[in-house]
mmCIF file of C-alpha atoms in Angstrom:
data_model
loop_
_atom_site.group_PDB
_atom_site.id
_atom_site.type_symbol
_atom_site.label_atom_id
_atom_site.label_comp_id
_atom_site.label_asym_id
_atom_site.label_seq_id
_atom_site.Cartn_x
_atom_site.Cartn_y
_atom_site.Cartn_z
ATOM 1 C CA MET A 52 0.693 24.231 2.439
ATOM 2 C CA SER A 53 1.368 27.033 4.481
ATOM 3 C CA SER A 54 3.453 26.977 7.782
ATOM 4 C CA THR A 55 0.397 26.889 10.251
ATOM 5 C CA ASP A 56 -1.328 24.264 7.958
ATOM 6 C CA ALA A 57 2.105 21.937 7.471
ATOM 7 C CA ALA A 58 2.473 21.928 11.272
ATOM 8 C CA ALA A 59 -0.758 20.986 11.809
ATOM 9 C CA VAL A 60 -0.579 18.399 9.507
ATOM 10 C CA HIS A 61 2.664 16.975 11.467
ATOM 11 C CA ARG A 62 0.962 17.325 14.435
ATOM 12 C CA ARG A 63 -1.876 14.973 13.463
ATOM 13 C CA TRP A 64 0.405 12.420 12.010
ATOM 14 C CA ILE A 65 1.883 12.123 15.386
ATOM 15 C CA LYS A 66 -1.532 12.055 17.187
ATOM 16 C CA ALA A 67 -2.951 9.412 14.604
ATOM 17 C CA ALA A 68 0.188 7.166 14.876
ATOM 18 C CA GLY A 69 -0.369 7.382 18.466
ATOM 19 C CA ARG A 70 -3.946 6.461 18.357
ATOM 20 C CA VAL A 71 -3.022 3.163 16.212
ATOM 21 C CA ALA A 72 -0.325 2.398 18.317
ATOM 22 C CA GLY A 73 -2.462 2.516 21.567
ATOM 23 C CA ALA A 74 -5.489 0.528 19.613
ATOM 24 C CA ALA A 75 -4.212 -1.694 17.444
ATOM 25 C CA ALA A 76 -4.518 -5.334 19.009
ATOM 26 C CA GLY A 77 -0.939 -7.065 19.449
ATOM 27 C CA LEU A 78 1.151 -3.931 19.173
ATOM 28 C CA THR A 79 4.540 -3.618 21.210
ATOM 29 C CA ALA A 80 5.330 -0.926 23.324
ATOM 30 C CA PHE A 81 8.310 -0.730 21.106
ATOM 31 C CA SER A 82 6.263 -0.352 18.036
ATOM 32 C CA ALA A 83 3.884 2.217 19.785
ATOM 33 C CA ILE A 84 7.461 4.053 20.063
ATOM 34 C CA LEU A 85 8.378 3.894 16.672
ATOM 35 C CA LEU A 86 5.175 4.790 14.865
ATOM 36 C CA MET A 87 5.565 8.039 17.029
ATOM 37 C CA ARG A 88 9.314 8.682 16.153
ATOM 38 C CA GLN A 89 8.499 8.306 12.645
ATOM 39 C CA ALA A 90 5.698 10.750 12.319
ATOM 40 C CA ALA A 91 8.258 13.316 14.222
ATOM 41 C CA GLU A 92 10.810 12.451 11.913
ATOM 42 C CA ALA A 93 8.480 13.389 9.169
ATOM 43 C CA ARG A 94 7.343 16.427 10.239
ATOM 44 C CA ARG A 95 11.348 17.681 10.909
ATOM 45 C CA VAL A 96 12.247 16.288 7.224
ATOM 46 C CA ILE A 97 9.374 18.183 5.649
ATOM 47 C CA PRO A 98 10.144 21.967 5.264
ATOM 48 C CA MET A 99 7.583 24.596 6.072
ATOM 49 C CA ALA A 100 6.053 26.523 3.239
ATOM 50 C CA GLU A 101 6.957 29.902 2.373
ATOM 51 C CA ALA A 102 4.354 31.461 0.171
ATOM 52 C CA PRO A 103 1.003 30.599 -1.222
ATOM 53 C CA PRO A 104 0.830 28.800 -4.761
ATOM 54 C CA PRO A 105 0.278 31.465 -7.787
ATOM 55 C CA ARG A 106 -3.037 32.130 -8.902
ATOM 56 C CA GLY A 107 -3.979 31.218 -12.647
ATOM 57 C CA ASP A 108 -7.490 32.539 -13.014
ATOM 58 C CA GLY A 109 -8.510 34.335 -16.124
ATOM 59 C CA VAL A 110 -9.740 33.275 -19.642
ATOM 60 C CA TYR A 111 -7.327 30.363 -21.690
ATOM 61 C CA GLY A 112 -7.858 30.354 -25.283
ATOM 62 C CA ALA A 113 -9.705 33.611 -26.248
ATOM 63 C CA LYS A 114 -8.178 33.757 -29.393
ATOM 64 C CA PHE A 115 -10.835 31.029 -30.373
ATOM 65 C CA GLY A 116 -13.609 33.285 -29.736
ATOM 66 C CA GLY A 117 -17.211 31.945 -28.656
ATOM 67 C CA LYS A 118 -18.740 31.730 -25.444
ATOM 68 C CA ALA A 119 -16.252 30.366 -22.382
ATOM 69 C CA LEU A 120 -16.155 27.427 -20.611
ATOM 70 C CA GLU A 121 -16.927 28.196 -17.028
ATOM 71 C CA LEU A 122 -14.300 25.961 -14.980
ATOM 72 C CA VAL A 123 -13.822 25.628 -11.321
ATOM 73 C CA ILE A 124 -11.225 24.084 -9.233
ATOM 74 C CA LEU A 125 -11.916 22.852 -5.988
ATOM 75 C CA GLY A 126 -10.184 21.260 -3.392
ATOM 76 C CA ASP A 127 -6.989 21.013 -1.044
ATOM 77 C CA SER A 128 -3.006 22.353 -2.025
ATOM 78 C CA SER A 129 -3.084 19.514 -4.403
ATOM 79 C CA ALA A 130 -5.503 21.541 -6.601
ATOM 80 C CA ALA A 131 -4.037 24.613 -5.764
ATOM 81 C CA GLY A 132 -0.748 23.957 -7.167
ATOM 82 C CA TYR A 133 1.216 24.623 -4.231
ATOM 83 C CA GLY A 134 4.934 23.954 -4.664
ATOM 84 C CA VAL A 135 5.000 25.764 -8.118
ATOM 85 C CA HIS A 136 6.173 29.368 -9.112
ATOM 86 C CA ARG A 137 4.217 30.418 -12.001
ATOM 87 C CA PRO A 138 0.475 30.676 -12.551
ATOM 88 C CA ARG A 139 0.643 28.412 -15.670
ATOM 89 C CA GLU A 140 2.179 25.599 -13.792
ATOM 90 C CA THR A 141 -0.713 24.833 -11.917
ATOM 91 C CA PRO A 142 -3.211 22.273 -12.520
ATOM 92 C CA GLY A 143 -5.943 24.555 -12.867
ATOM 93 C CA ALA A 144 -4.093 26.302 -15.756
ATOM 94 C CA LEU A 145 -2.836 22.730 -17.198
ATOM 95 C CA PHE A 146 -6.476 22.131 -17.444
ATOM 96 C CA ALA A 147 -7.841 25.175 -18.815
ATOM 97 C CA THR A 148 -5.012 24.968 -21.332
ATOM 98 C CA GLY A 149 -5.799 21.020 -22.315
ATOM 99 C CA ILE A 150 -9.255 21.747 -22.701
ATOM 100 C CA SER A 151 -9.298 25.076 -24.459
ATOM 101 C CA ARG A 152 -7.115 23.241 -27.223
ATOM 102 C CA ARG A 153 -9.090 20.332 -27.294
ATOM 103 C CA LEU A 154 -12.308 21.732 -27.718
ATOM 104 C CA ARG A 155 -10.710 25.244 -29.305
ATOM 105 C CA ARG A 156 -12.942 27.145 -27.284
ATOM 106 C CA PRO A 157 -12.103 29.219 -24.539
ATOM 107 C CA VAL A 158 -11.816 28.501 -21.083
ATOM 108 C CA ARG A 159 -12.239 31.179 -18.171
ATOM 109 C CA LEU A 160 -10.972 29.287 -14.640
ATOM 110 C CA HIS A 161 -11.636 30.164 -11.210
ATOM 111 C CA ARG A 162 -9.588 28.270 -8.936
ATOM 112 C CA LEU A 163 -11.029 28.075 -5.527
ATOM 113 C CA ALA A 164 -9.169 25.522 -3.908
ATOM 114 C CA VAL A 165 -7.560 26.371 -0.676
ATOM 115 C CA VAL A 166 -4.314 25.376 0.623
ATOM 116 C CA GLY A 167 -4.439 22.849 3.627
ATOM 117 C CA SER A 168 -8.429 22.762 3.235
ATOM 118 C CA VAL A 169 -10.165 19.533 4.156
ATOM 119 C CA SER A 170 -13.130 18.322 2.664
ATOM 120 C CA ALA A 171 -15.105 20.016 5.516
ATOM 121 C CA GLY A 172 -14.364 23.156 3.777
ATOM 122 C CA LEU A 173 -16.053 22.078 0.634
ATOM 123 C CA PRO A 174 -19.337 23.107 1.281
ATOM 124 C CA TYR A 175 -17.691 27.337 1.127
ATOM 125 C CA GLN A 176 -15.828 26.481 -1.919
ATOM 126 C CA VAL A 177 -18.749 25.490 -3.732
ATOM 127 C CA ASP A 178 -21.006 28.058 -2.286
ATOM 128 C CA ALA A 179 -18.210 30.200 -4.016
ATOM 129 C CA ALA A 180 -18.230 27.797 -7.172
ATOM 130 C CA LEU A 181 -22.038 28.104 -7.835
ATOM 131 C CA GLU A 182 -21.844 31.991 -7.937
ATOM 132 C CA TYR A 183 -19.809 31.537 -11.555
ATOM 133 C CA GLN A 184 -22.402 29.508 -12.734
ATOM 134 C CA PRO A 185 -19.857 26.403 -13.870
ATOM 135 C CA ASP A 186 -19.833 24.178 -16.739
ATOM 136 C CA LEU A 187 -17.142 22.023 -15.182
ATOM 137 C CA ALA A 188 -15.734 21.531 -11.564
ATOM 138 C CA ILE A 189 -12.637 19.500 -11.089
ATOM 139 C CA ILE A 190 -11.971 18.354 -7.487
ATOM 140 C CA LEU A 191 -8.752 17.178 -5.851
ATOM 141 C CA ILE A 192 -9.182 16.629 -1.823
ATOM 142 C CA GLY A 193 -8.237 14.024 0.650
ATOM 143 C CA GLY A 194 -4.916 14.141 1.649
ATOM 144 C CA ASN A 195 -5.500 16.380 4.592
ATOM 145 C CA ASP A 196 -8.353 14.176 5.766
ATOM 146 C CA VAL A 197 -6.435 11.103 5.723
ATOM 147 C CA THR A 198 -4.870 11.482 9.633
ATOM 148 C CA HIS A 199 -8.682 12.378 10.997
ATOM 149 C CA VAL A 200 -9.709 8.823 11.547
ATOM 150 C CA SER A 201 -12.781 9.988 13.106
ATOM 151 C CA ALA A 202 -13.404 12.765 10.945
ATOM 152 C CA ARG A 203 -13.318 10.265 7.447
ATOM 153 C CA PRO A 204 -17.004 9.302 7.569
ATOM 154 C CA ALA A 205 -17.798 13.037 7.418
ATOM 155 C CA ALA A 206 -15.466 14.087 4.877
ATOM 156 C CA VAL A 207 -16.592 11.362 2.573
ATOM 157 C CA ARG A 208 -20.453 13.111 3.194
ATOM 158 C CA HIS A 209 -18.904 16.516 2.689
ATOM 159 C CA LEU A 210 -17.655 15.389 -0.714
ATOM 160 C CA GLY A 211 -20.349 13.596 -1.588
ATOM 161 C CA ASP A 212 -22.758 16.728 -1.147
ATOM 162 C CA ALA A 213 -20.548 19.007 -2.780
ATOM 163 C CA VAL A 214 -20.939 16.417 -5.930
ATOM 164 C CA ARG A 215 -24.676 16.735 -5.466
ATOM 165 C CA ARG A 216 -25.401 20.131 -4.989
ATOM 166 C CA LEU A 217 -22.822 20.782 -8.304
ATOM 167 C CA ARG A 218 -24.802 18.461 -10.327
ATOM 168 C CA ALA A 219 -28.080 19.648 -9.355
ATOM 169 C CA ALA A 220 -26.771 23.245 -10.660
ATOM 170 C CA GLY A 221 -26.053 21.351 -14.611
ATOM 171 C CA CYS A 222 -22.300 21.359 -13.798
ATOM 172 C CA ARG A 223 -20.398 18.179 -14.458
ATOM 173 C CA VAL A 224 -17.948 16.780 -11.971
ATOM 174 C CA VAL A 225 -14.769 15.076 -12.112
ATOM 175 C CA VAL A 226 -13.095 14.216 -8.646
ATOM 176 C CA GLY A 227 -9.347 12.987 -8.361
ATOM 177 C CA THR A 228 -9.796 10.633 -5.612
ATOM 178 C CA CYS A 229 -7.242 10.518 -2.492
ATOM 179 C CA PRO A 230 -3.261 10.152 -3.581
ATOM 180 C CA ASP A 231 -1.125 7.304 -1.887
ATOM 181 C CA LEU A 232 0.458 9.302 1.107
ATOM 182 C CA GLY A 233 2.554 6.040 1.308
ATOM 183 C CA ALA A 234 4.505 7.069 -1.642
ATOM 184 C CA ILE A 235 5.966 10.605 0.488
ATOM 185 C CA GLN A 236 9.644 9.972 0.722
ATOM 186 C CA PRO A 237 10.252 11.888 4.147
ATOM 187 C CA ILE A 238 6.969 9.018 5.558
ATOM 188 C CA LYS A 239 8.942 6.164 6.225
ATOM 189 C CA PRO A 240 7.750 2.392 7.399
ATOM 190 C CA PRO A 241 5.998 1.295 9.407
ATOM 191 C CA LEU A 242 3.728 4.797 9.561
ATOM 192 C CA ARG A 243 4.083 4.643 5.446
ATOM 193 C CA TRP A 244 2.469 1.259 5.452
ATOM 194 C CA LEU A 245 -0.405 2.782 7.672
ATOM 195 C CA ALA A 246 -0.635 5.912 5.469
ATOM 196 C CA ARG A 247 -1.149 3.624 2.553
ATOM 197 C CA ARG A 248 -3.888 2.058 3.786
ATOM 198 C CA TRP A 249 -5.912 4.872 5.344
ATOM 199 C CA SER A 250 -5.630 6.743 2.057
ATOM 200 C CA ARG A 251 -6.965 3.405 -0.178
ATOM 201 C CA GLN A 252 -9.603 3.177 2.415
ATOM 202 C CA LEU A 253 -10.666 6.690 1.973
ATOM 203 C CA ALA A 254 -10.145 6.629 -1.707
ATOM 204 C CA ALA A 255 -12.767 3.919 -2.100
ATOM 205 C CA ALA A 256 -15.029 5.593 0.446
ATOM 206 C CA GLN A 257 -14.939 8.738 -1.953
ATOM 207 C CA THR A 258 -15.399 6.952 -5.088
ATOM 208 C CA ILE A 259 -18.674 5.276 -3.730
ATOM 209 C CA ALA A 260 -19.789 9.010 -2.540
ATOM 210 C CA VAL A 261 -19.250 10.720 -5.568
ATOM 211 C CA VAL A 262 -20.616 8.204 -8.318
ATOM 212 C CA GLU A 263 -23.768 8.068 -6.012
ATOM 213 C CA ALA A 264 -23.862 12.006 -6.717
ATOM 214 C CA GLY A 265 -23.615 11.926 -10.181
ATOM 215 C CA GLY A 266 -20.067 12.694 -10.649
ATOM 216 C CA ARG A 267 -17.071 10.373 -12.386
ATOM 217 C CA THR A 268 -13.618 9.732 -10.230
ATOM 218 C CA VAL A 269 -10.091 9.222 -11.168
ATOM 219 C CA SER A 270 -8.154 6.879 -9.043
ATOM 220 C CA ILE A 271 -4.758 8.726 -8.379
ATOM 221 C CA GLY A 272 -3.247 5.957 -5.470
ATOM 222 C CA ASN A 273 0.376 5.164 -6.102
ATOM 223 C CA LEU A 274 -0.062 5.957 -10.013
ATOM 224 C CA LEU A 275 2.780 8.338 -9.657
ATOM 225 C CA GLY A 276 5.095 6.475 -6.896
ATOM 226 C CA PRO A 277 7.038 4.602 -9.547
ATOM 227 C CA ILE A 278 7.875 7.677 -11.223
ATOM 228 C CA PHE A 279 8.598 9.822 -8.148
ATOM 229 C CA GLU A 280 10.624 7.135 -7.028
ATOM 230 C CA ALA A 281 12.739 7.045 -9.587
ATOM 231 C CA ASP A 282 13.511 10.474 -9.746
ATOM 232 C CA PRO A 283 12.451 12.302 -6.562
ATOM 233 C CA VAL A 284 14.097 15.414 -6.750
ATOM 234 C CA ARG A 285 12.374 16.241 -10.376
ATOM 235 C CA MET A 286 9.037 15.037 -9.192
ATOM 236 C CA TYR A 287 8.792 16.899 -6.005
ATOM 237 C CA SER A 288 8.898 20.468 -5.343
ATOM 238 C CA GLU A 289 11.330 21.745 -2.678
ATOM 239 C CA ASP A 290 9.457 20.162 0.474
ATOM 240 C CA ARG A 291 9.406 16.757 -0.963
ATOM 241 C CA PHE A 292 5.697 16.952 -0.067
ATOM 242 C CA HIS A 293 4.273 18.114 -3.052
ATOM 243 C CA PRO A 294 4.543 17.396 -6.772
ATOM 244 C CA SER A 295 6.899 19.909 -8.921
ATOM 245 C CA VAL A 296 5.965 21.384 -12.305
ATOM 246 C CA GLU A 297 6.463 17.467 -13.477
ATOM 247 C CA GLY A 298 4.577 16.100 -11.184
ATOM 248 C CA TYR A 299 1.461 18.307 -10.937
ATOM 249 C CA ALA A 300 1.637 17.979 -15.512
ATOM 250 C CA ARG A 301 1.516 13.902 -14.955
ATOM 251 C CA ALA A 302 -1.440 14.436 -12.391
ATOM 252 C CA VAL A 303 -3.387 16.457 -14.798
ATOM 253 C CA SER A 304 -2.758 14.152 -18.068
ATOM 254 C CA VAL A 305 -4.210 10.775 -15.274
ATOM 255 C CA MET A 306 -7.504 12.743 -15.293
ATOM 256 C CA MET A 307 -7.729 14.649 -18.483
ATOM 257 C CA PRO A 308 -9.042 11.622 -20.764
ATOM 258 C CA THR A 309 -11.874 11.675 -18.279
ATOM 259 C CA VAL A 310 -12.359 15.296 -18.254
ATOM 260 C CA MET A 311 -12.834 15.302 -21.821
ATOM 261 C CA ALA A 312 -15.062 12.600 -21.761
ATOM 262 C CA VAL A 313 -17.387 14.187 -19.244
ATOM 263 C CA LEU A 314 -17.608 17.209 -21.607
ATOM 264 C CA GLY A 315 -18.909 14.599 -24.618
ATOM 265 C CA THR A 316 -15.976 15.035 -27.049
ATOM 266 C CA GLY A 317 -14.766 12.832 -29.344
ATOM 267 C CA ASP A 318 -11.461 13.143 -28.473
ATOM 268 C CA ARG A 319 -9.162 10.462 -28.994
ATOM 269 C CA ALA A 320 -7.568 10.187 -25.822
ATOM 270 C CA ALA A 321 -11.029 9.792 -24.583
ATOM 271 C CA LEU A 322 -11.544 6.615 -26.035
ATOM 272 C CA PRO A 323 -11.125 3.597 -23.534
ATOM 273 C CA VAL A 324 -9.525 0.161 -24.225
ATOM 274 C CA ALA A 325 -10.965 -1.450 -21.158
ATOM 275 C CA GLU A 326 -14.762 -1.026 -19.973
ATOM 276 C CA ASP A 327 -16.599 -3.261 -17.246
ATOM 277 C CA VAL A 328 -19.963 -2.758 -15.233
ATOM 278 C CA ARG A 329 -19.806 -3.543 -11.347
ATOM 279 C CA VAL A 330 -21.362 -3.097 -8.387
ATOM 280 C CA LEU A 331 -20.388 0.353 -7.133
ATOM 281 C CA SER A 332 -18.391 -0.962 -4.030
ATOM 282 C CA GLU A 333 -16.746 -3.653 -6.264
ATOM 283 C CA ALA A 334 -15.819 -0.995 -8.645
ATOM 284 C CA ALA A 335 -14.455 1.441 -5.769
ATOM 285 C CA ASP A 336 -12.550 -1.302 -4.616
ATOM 286 C CA GLU A 337 -10.753 -2.198 -8.051
ATOM 287 C CA ALA A 338 -10.257 1.325 -9.011
ATOM 288 C CA VAL A 339 -8.004 1.745 -5.499
ATOM 289 C CA ARG A 340 -6.354 -1.490 -7.107
ATOM 290 C CA ALA A 341 -5.863 0.015 -10.201
ATOM 291 C CA PRO A 342 -4.889 3.652 -10.293
ATOM 292 C CA GLY A 343 -5.928 5.680 -13.225
ATOM 293 C CA THR A 344 -9.251 4.198 -13.638
ATOM 294 C CA GLU A 345 -12.374 6.016 -13.948
ATOM 295 C CA VAL A 346 -15.641 5.240 -12.630
ATOM 296 C CA ALA A 347 -19.027 6.596 -13.734
ATOM 297 C CA PRO A 348 -22.494 6.349 -12.801
ATOM 298 C CA ALA A 349 -24.094 3.285 -15.190
ATOM 299 C CA GLY A 350 -27.883 3.072 -13.820
ATOM 300 C CA ARG A 351 -27.882 1.322 -10.431
ATOM 301 C CA TRP A 352 -24.199 -0.059 -11.595
ATOM 302 C CA ALA A 353 -20.889 1.762 -12.012
ATOM 303 C CA ARG A 354 -18.994 1.718 -15.153
ATOM 304 C CA MET A 355 -15.243 1.567 -14.898
ATOM 305 C CA ARG A 356 -12.717 2.841 -18.162
ATOM 306 C CA ARG A 357 -9.270 2.982 -18.319
ATOM 307 C CA TYR A 358 -7.897 4.828 -21.550
ATOM 308 C CA ARG A 359 -4.900 3.745 -24.181
ATOM 309 C CA TRP A 360 -2.565 6.677 -23.822
ATOM 310 C CA PHE A 361 -2.742 5.541 -20.000
ATOM 311 C CA SER A 362 -2.166 1.437 -20.580
ATOM 312 C CA SER A 363 0.559 2.471 -22.851
ATOM 313 C CA ARG A 364 2.822 5.063 -21.598
ATOM 314 C CA PRO A 365 5.658 3.972 -19.868
ATOM 315 C CA ALA A 366 6.282 4.523 -16.198
ATOM 316 C CA THR A 367 9.561 6.464 -16.853
ATOM 317 C CA ALA A 368 10.835 9.791 -15.213
ATOM 318 C CA ALA A 369 10.737 11.676 -18.463
ATOM 319 C CA PRO A 370 8.884 14.714 -18.113
ATOM 320 C CA VAL A 371 5.398 15.387 -20.025
ATOM 321 C CA PRO A 372 6.473 16.912 -22.994
ATOM 322 C CA SER A 373 5.107 20.429 -24.058
ATOM 323 C CA GLY A 374 2.289 20.230 -26.712
ATOM 324 C CA ASP A 375 2.318 16.007 -26.174
ATOM 325 C CA PRO A 376 -1.131 15.229 -27.949
ATOM 326 C CA ALA A 377 -1.395 12.057 -25.560
ATOM 327 C CA SER A 378 -1.174 14.391 -22.526
ATOM 328 C CA GLY A 379 -3.932 16.811 -21.134
ATOM 329 C CA ALA A 380 -1.029 19.088 -20.322
ATOM 330 C CA VAL A 381 -0.347 20.395 -23.726
ATOM 331 C CA GLY A 382 2.078 23.428 -24.116
ATOM 332 C CA TYR A 383 1.345 26.807 -22.832
ATOM 333 C CA THR A 384 2.068 30.240 -24.337
ATOM 334 C CA PRO A 385 1.277 33.393 -23.118
ATOM 335 C CA GLU A 386 -1.590 34.043 -25.402
ATOM 336 C CA ASP A 387 -3.509 31.627 -24.114
ATOM 337 C CA HIS A 388 -4.209 33.007 -20.527
ATOM 338 C CA GLN A 389 -5.642 36.518 -20.331
ATOM 339 C CA VAL A 390 -6.135 37.508 -16.725
ATOM 340 C CA GLY A 391 -9.474 38.431 -15.384
#
């Protein structure tokens, strides 16, 4: 997040806290002042960004030969990889490396995510993405939409439209829904509780919109919360707002089984250990309560899946090992990546 974007987010926290404080029934003047102070404190302790994230565009796994799979990464700073310093550490590079090694096929990465973007910016990212005739799109969006209370319905609509356009072009789509902003350390209660509620409401609405449009979602929620709380120095970047290298690797490994499943592989990490079919609205609510859950279209219903690697992995603060076969974030080596 650039300094301008970060300042705008912080101002929105203050405004949103004020709106909630003024509108919530039974909320005392003291509570309203407390919410305002909490938002102001979050603004004070989260440092301003100094540089944009590195780019990792190019071909991964060129040594395998054959036609490259075209991968586009859309969304906000979490998709762009703000907080890391090397191209190979960005989510896009981790996804491209993992997919390439599992498929034994080159993957050409195009990172179109924009730091500070809200969902209203997705139409422009999709315009750019379609020029590459993508085979797979991965979208991470929602954090910057949380405090736009009145704009959330439009944000969900923009996401659904983006998925629909990509699917119409024959592109597979996986969306990581809004993370739980209540897990961010500089945000203290009671503002943290509001952030958690807003995040979950948006994530559930995103799930419905994406599945109706033909995509698949993976709920992020507070999945990384316990790990981040156990070792915030390692799991957060310097701004204490965005993930660190290890944090992004965790997030990528959460989504990788769904990514491989949507590509139709027989990869063992994509074999579910739990599966259920629900009405879409029920599936969306359940996914929010059970982070790491995939929700996919199933006719007039929605299919929920969870994966063995996720359910059996202990919630520790240890980093994802390089080359871990149970992880999507397989080890990177320089020969994996060719710029251009």
